[in-house]
mmCIF file of N, CA and C in Angstrom:
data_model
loop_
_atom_site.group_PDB
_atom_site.id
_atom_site.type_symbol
_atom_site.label_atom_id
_atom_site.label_comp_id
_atom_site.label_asym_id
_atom_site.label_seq_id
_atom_site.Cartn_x
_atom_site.Cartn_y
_atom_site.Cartn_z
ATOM 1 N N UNK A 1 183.379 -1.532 -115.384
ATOM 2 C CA UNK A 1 184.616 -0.788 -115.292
ATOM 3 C C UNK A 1 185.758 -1.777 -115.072
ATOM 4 N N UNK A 2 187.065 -1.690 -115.632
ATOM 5 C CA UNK A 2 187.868 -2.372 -115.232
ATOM 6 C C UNK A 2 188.974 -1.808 -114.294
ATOM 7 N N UNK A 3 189.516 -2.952 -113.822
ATOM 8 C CA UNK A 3 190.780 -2.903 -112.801
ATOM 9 C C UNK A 3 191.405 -1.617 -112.715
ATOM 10 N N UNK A 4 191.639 -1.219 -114.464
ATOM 11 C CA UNK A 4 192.840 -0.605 -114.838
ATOM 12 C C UNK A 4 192.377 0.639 -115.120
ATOM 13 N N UNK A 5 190.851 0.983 -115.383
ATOM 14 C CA UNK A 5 190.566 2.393 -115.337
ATOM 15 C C UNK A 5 189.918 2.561 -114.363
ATOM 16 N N UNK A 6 189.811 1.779 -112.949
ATOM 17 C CA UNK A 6 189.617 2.089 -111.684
ATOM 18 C C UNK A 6 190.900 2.781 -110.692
ATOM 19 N N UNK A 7 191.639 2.038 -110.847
ATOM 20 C CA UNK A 7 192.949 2.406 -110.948
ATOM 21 C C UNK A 7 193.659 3.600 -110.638
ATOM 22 N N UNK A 8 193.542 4.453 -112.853
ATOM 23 C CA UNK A 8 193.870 5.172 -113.218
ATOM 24 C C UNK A 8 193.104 6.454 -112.276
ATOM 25 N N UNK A 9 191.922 6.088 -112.339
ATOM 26 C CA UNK A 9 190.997 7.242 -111.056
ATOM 27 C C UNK A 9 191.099 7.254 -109.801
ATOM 28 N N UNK A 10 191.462 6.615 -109.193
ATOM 29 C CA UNK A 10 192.138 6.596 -107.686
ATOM 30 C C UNK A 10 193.382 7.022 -107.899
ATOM 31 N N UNK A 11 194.486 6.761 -108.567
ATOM 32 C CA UNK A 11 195.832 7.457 -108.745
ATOM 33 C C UNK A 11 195.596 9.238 -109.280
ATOM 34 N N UNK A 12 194.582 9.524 -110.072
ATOM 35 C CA UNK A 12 194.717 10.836 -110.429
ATOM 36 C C UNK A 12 193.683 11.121 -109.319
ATOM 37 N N UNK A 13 193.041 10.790 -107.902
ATOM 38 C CA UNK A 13 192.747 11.309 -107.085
ATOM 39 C C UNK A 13 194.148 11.351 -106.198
ATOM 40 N N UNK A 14 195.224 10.861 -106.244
ATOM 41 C CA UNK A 14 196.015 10.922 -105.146
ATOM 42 C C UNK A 14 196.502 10.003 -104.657
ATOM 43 N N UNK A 15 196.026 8.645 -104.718
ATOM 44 C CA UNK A 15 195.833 7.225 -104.039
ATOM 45 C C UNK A 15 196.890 6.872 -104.753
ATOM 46 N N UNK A 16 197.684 6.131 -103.798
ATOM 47 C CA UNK A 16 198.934 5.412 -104.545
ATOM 48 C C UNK A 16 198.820 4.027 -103.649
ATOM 49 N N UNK A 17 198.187 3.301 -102.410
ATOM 50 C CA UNK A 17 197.975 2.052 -102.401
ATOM 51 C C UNK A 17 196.549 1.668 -102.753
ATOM 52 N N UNK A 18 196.607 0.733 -103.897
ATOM 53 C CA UNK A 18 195.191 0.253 -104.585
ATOM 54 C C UNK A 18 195.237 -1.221 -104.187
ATOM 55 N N UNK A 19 194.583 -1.700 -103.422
ATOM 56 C CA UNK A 19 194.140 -3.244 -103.195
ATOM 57 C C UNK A 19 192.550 -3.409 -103.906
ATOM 58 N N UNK A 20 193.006 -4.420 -105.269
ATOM 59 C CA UNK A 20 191.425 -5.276 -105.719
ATOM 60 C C UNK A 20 190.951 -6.212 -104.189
ATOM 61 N N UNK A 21 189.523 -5.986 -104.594
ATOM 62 C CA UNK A 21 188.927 -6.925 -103.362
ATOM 63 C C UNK A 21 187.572 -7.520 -104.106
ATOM 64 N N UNK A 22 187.177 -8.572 -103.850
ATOM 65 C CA UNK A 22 185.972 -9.061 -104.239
ATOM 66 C C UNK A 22 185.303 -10.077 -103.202
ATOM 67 N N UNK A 23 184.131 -9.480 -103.091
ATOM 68 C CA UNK A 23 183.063 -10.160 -102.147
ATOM 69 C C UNK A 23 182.256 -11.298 -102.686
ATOM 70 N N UNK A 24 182.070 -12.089 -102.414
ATOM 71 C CA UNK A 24 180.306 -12.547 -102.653
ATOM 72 C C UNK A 24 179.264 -12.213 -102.507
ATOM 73 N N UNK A 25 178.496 -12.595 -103.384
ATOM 74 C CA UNK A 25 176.981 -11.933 -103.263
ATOM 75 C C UNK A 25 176.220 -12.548 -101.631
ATOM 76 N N UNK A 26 175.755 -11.658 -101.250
ATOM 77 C CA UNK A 26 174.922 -11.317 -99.879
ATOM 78 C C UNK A 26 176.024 -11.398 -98.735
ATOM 79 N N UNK A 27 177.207 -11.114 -99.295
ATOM 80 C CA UNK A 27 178.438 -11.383 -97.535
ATOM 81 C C UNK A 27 178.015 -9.828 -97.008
ATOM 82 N N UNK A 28 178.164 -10.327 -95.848
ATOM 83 C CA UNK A 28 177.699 -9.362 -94.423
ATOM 84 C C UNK A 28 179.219 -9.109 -93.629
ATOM 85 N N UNK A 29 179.878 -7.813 -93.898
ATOM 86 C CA UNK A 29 180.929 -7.523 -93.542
ATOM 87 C C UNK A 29 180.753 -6.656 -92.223
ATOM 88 N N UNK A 30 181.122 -7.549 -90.770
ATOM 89 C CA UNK A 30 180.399 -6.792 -89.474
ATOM 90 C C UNK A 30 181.401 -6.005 -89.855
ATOM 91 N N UNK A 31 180.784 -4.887 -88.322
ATOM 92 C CA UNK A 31 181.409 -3.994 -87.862
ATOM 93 C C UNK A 31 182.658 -3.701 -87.515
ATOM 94 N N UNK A 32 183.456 -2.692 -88.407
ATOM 95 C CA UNK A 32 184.617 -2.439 -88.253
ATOM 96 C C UNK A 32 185.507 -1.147 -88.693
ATOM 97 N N UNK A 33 186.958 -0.889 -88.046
ATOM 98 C CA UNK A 33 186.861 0.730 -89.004
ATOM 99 C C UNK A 33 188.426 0.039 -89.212
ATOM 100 N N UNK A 34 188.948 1.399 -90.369
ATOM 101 C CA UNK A 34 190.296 1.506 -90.768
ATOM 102 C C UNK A 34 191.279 2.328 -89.964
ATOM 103 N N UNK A 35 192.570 1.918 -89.988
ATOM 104 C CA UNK A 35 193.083 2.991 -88.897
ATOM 105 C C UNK A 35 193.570 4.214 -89.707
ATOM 106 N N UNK A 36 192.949 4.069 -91.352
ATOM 107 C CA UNK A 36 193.607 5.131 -91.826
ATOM 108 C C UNK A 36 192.470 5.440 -92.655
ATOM 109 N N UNK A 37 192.753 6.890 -93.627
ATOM 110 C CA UNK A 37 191.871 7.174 -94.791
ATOM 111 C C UNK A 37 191.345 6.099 -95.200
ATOM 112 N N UNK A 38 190.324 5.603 -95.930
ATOM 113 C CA UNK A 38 190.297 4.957 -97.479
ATOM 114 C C UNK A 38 189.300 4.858 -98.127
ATOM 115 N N UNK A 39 189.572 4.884 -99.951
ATOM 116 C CA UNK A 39 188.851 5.490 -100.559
ATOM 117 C C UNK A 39 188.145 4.059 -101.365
ATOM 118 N N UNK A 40 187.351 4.179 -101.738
ATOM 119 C CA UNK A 40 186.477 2.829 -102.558
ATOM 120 C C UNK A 40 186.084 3.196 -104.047
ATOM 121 N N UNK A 41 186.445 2.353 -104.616
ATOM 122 C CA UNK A 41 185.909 2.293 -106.030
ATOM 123 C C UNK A 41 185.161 1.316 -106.325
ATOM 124 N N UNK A 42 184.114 0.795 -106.575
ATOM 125 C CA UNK A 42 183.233 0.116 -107.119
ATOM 126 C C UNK A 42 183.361 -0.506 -108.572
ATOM 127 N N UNK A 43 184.106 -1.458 -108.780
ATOM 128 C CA UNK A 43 184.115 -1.876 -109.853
ATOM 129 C C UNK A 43 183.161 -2.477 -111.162
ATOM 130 N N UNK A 44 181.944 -3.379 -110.164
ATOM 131 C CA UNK A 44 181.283 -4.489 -110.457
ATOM 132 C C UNK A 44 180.500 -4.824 -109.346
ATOM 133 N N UNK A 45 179.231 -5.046 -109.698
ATOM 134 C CA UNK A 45 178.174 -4.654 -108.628
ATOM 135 C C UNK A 45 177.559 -3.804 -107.749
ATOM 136 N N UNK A 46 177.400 -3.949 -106.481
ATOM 137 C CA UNK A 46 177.060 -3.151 -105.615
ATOM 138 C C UNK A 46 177.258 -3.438 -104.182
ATOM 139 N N UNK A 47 176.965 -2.434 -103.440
ATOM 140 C CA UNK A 47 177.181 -2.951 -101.998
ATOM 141 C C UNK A 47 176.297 -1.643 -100.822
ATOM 142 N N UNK A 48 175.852 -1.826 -99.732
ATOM 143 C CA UNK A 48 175.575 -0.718 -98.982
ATOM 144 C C UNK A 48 176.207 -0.733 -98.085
ATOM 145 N N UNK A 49 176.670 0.566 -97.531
ATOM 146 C CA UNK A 49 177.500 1.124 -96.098
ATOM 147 C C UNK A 49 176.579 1.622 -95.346
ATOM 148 N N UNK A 50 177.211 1.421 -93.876
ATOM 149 C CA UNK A 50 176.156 1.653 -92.912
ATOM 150 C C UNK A 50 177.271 2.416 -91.861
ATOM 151 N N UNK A 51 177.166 3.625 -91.971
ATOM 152 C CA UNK A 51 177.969 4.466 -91.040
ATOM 153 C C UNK A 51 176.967 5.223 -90.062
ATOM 154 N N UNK A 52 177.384 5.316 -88.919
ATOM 155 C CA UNK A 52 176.216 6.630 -87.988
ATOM 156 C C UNK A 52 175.049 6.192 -88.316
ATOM 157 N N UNK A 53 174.210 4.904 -89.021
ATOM 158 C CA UNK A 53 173.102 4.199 -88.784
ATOM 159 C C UNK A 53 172.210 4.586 -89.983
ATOM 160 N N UNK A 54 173.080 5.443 -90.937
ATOM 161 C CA UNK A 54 172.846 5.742 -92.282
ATOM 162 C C UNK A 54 173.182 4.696 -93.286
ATOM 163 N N UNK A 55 172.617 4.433 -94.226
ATOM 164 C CA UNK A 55 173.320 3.243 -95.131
ATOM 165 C C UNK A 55 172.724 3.821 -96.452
ATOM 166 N N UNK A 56 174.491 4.384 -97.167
ATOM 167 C CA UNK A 56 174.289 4.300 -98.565
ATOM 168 C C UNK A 56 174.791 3.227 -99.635
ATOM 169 N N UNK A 57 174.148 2.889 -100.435
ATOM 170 C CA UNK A 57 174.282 2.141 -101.711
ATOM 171 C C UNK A 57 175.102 2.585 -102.999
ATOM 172 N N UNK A 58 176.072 1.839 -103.120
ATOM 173 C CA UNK A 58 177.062 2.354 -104.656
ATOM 174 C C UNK A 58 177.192 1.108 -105.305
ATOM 175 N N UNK A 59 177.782 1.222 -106.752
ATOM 176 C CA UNK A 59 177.037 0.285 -107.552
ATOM 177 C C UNK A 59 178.383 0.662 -108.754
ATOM 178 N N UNK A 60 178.512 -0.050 -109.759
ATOM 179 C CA UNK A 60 179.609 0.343 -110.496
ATOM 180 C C UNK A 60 180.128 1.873 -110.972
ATOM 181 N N UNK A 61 181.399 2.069 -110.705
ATOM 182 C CA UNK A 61 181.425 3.599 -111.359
ATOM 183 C C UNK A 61 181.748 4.245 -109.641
ATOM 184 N N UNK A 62 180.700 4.000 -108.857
ATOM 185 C CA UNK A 62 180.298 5.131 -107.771
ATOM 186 C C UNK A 62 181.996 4.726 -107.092
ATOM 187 N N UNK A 63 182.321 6.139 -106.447
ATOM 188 C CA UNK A 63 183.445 5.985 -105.253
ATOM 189 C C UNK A 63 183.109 7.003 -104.496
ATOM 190 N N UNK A 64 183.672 6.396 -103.046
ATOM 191 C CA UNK A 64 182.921 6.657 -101.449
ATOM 192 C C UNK A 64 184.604 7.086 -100.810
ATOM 193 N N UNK A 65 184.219 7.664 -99.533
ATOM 194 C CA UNK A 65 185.372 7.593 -98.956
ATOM 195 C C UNK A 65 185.066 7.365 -97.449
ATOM 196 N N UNK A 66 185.824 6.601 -96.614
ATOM 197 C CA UNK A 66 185.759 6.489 -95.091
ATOM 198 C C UNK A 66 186.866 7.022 -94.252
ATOM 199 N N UNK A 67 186.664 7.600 -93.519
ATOM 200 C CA UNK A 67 187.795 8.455 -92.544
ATOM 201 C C UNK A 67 188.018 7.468 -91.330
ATOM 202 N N UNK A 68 189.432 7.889 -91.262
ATOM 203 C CA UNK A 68 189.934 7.071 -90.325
ATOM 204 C C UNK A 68 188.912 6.311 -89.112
ATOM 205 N N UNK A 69 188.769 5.494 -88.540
ATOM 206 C CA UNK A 69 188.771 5.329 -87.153
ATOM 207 C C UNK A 69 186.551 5.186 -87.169
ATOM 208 N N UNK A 70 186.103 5.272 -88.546
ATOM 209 C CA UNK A 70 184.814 5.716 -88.183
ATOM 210 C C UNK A 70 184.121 3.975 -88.156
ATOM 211 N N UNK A 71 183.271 3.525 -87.584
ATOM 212 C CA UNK A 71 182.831 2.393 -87.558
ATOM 213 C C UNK A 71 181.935 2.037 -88.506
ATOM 214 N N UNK A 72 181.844 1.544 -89.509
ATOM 215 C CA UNK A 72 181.068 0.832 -90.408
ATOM 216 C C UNK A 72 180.884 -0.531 -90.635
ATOM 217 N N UNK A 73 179.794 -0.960 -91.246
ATOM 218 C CA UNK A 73 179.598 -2.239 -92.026
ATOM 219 C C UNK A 73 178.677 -2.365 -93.460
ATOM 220 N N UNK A 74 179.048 -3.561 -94.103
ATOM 221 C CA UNK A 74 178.855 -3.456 -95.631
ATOM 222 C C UNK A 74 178.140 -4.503 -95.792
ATOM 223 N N UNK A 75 176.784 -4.798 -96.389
ATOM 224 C CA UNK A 75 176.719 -5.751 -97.132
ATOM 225 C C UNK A 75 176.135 -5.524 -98.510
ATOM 226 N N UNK A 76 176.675 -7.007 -99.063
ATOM 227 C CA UNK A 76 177.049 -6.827 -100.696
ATOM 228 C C UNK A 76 176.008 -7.363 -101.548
ATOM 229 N N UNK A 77 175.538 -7.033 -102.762
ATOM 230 C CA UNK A 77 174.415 -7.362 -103.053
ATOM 231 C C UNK A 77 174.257 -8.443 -104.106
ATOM 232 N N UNK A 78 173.041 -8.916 -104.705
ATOM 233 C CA UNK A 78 173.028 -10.662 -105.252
ATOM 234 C C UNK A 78 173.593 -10.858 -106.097
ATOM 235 N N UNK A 79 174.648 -9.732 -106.668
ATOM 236 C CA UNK A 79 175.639 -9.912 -107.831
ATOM 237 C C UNK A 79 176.578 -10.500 -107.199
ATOM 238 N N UNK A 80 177.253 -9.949 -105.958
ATOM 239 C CA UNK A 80 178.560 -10.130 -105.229
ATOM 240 C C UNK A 80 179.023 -8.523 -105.712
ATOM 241 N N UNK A 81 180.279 -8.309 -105.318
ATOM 242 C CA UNK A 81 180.781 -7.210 -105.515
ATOM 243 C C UNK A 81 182.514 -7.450 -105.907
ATOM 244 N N UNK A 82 182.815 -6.358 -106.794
ATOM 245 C CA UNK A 82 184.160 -5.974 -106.964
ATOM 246 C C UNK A 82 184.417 -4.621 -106.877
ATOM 247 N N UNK A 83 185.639 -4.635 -106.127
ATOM 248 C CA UNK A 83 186.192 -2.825 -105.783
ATOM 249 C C UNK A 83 187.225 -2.487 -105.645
ATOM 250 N N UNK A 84 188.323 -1.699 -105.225
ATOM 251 C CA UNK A 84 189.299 -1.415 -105.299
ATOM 252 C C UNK A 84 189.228 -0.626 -103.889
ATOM 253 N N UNK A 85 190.047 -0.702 -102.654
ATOM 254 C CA UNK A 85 189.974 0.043 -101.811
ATOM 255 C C UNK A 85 191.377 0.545 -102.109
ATOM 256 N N UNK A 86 191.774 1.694 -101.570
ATOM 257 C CA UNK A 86 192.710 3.017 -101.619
ATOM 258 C C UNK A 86 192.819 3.469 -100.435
ATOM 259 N N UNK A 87 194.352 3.787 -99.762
ATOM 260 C CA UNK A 87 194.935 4.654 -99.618
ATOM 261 C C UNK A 87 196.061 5.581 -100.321
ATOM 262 N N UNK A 88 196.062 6.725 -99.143
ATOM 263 C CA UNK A 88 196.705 7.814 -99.569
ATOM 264 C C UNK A 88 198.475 7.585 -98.991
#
């Protein structure tokens, strides 16, 4: 998927701040939360979230959302990852 039709799908969800982000493969993003909404798009690769001790996996295409204030961590898988995080 690219930049620009990741984008286009976060804006026709609502999202009007889009920050690209890209990880390396196996980075271990501790524990931490947002002080606001935000929404994820998956550009390129994959990655798993670990919220409430649950951990789901998204992978190109997939978008997730995290609510304010909730504590998570991510790690990214042997591709590395690209995504687009969103707010509203």
């Amino acid at each position: 998927m690219t930049q620009e039709d990741g984008e286009k799908i976060l804006e026709d969800k609502g999202y009007t701040k889009i920050i690209f982000w890209k990880d390396d493969p196996h980075f271990v993003n501790k524990e931490h939360s947002h002080p606001e909404d935000v929404g994820i798009l998956v550009l390129a690769g994959n990655i798993e979230v670990s919220t409430y001790g649950i951990t789901d996996k998204y992978k190109e295409g997939d978008f997730y959302e995290l609510k304010a204030d909730i504590d998570h961590h991510s790690i990214i898988g042997p591709e590395g990852c690209s995504y687009l995080v969103a707010k509203k």
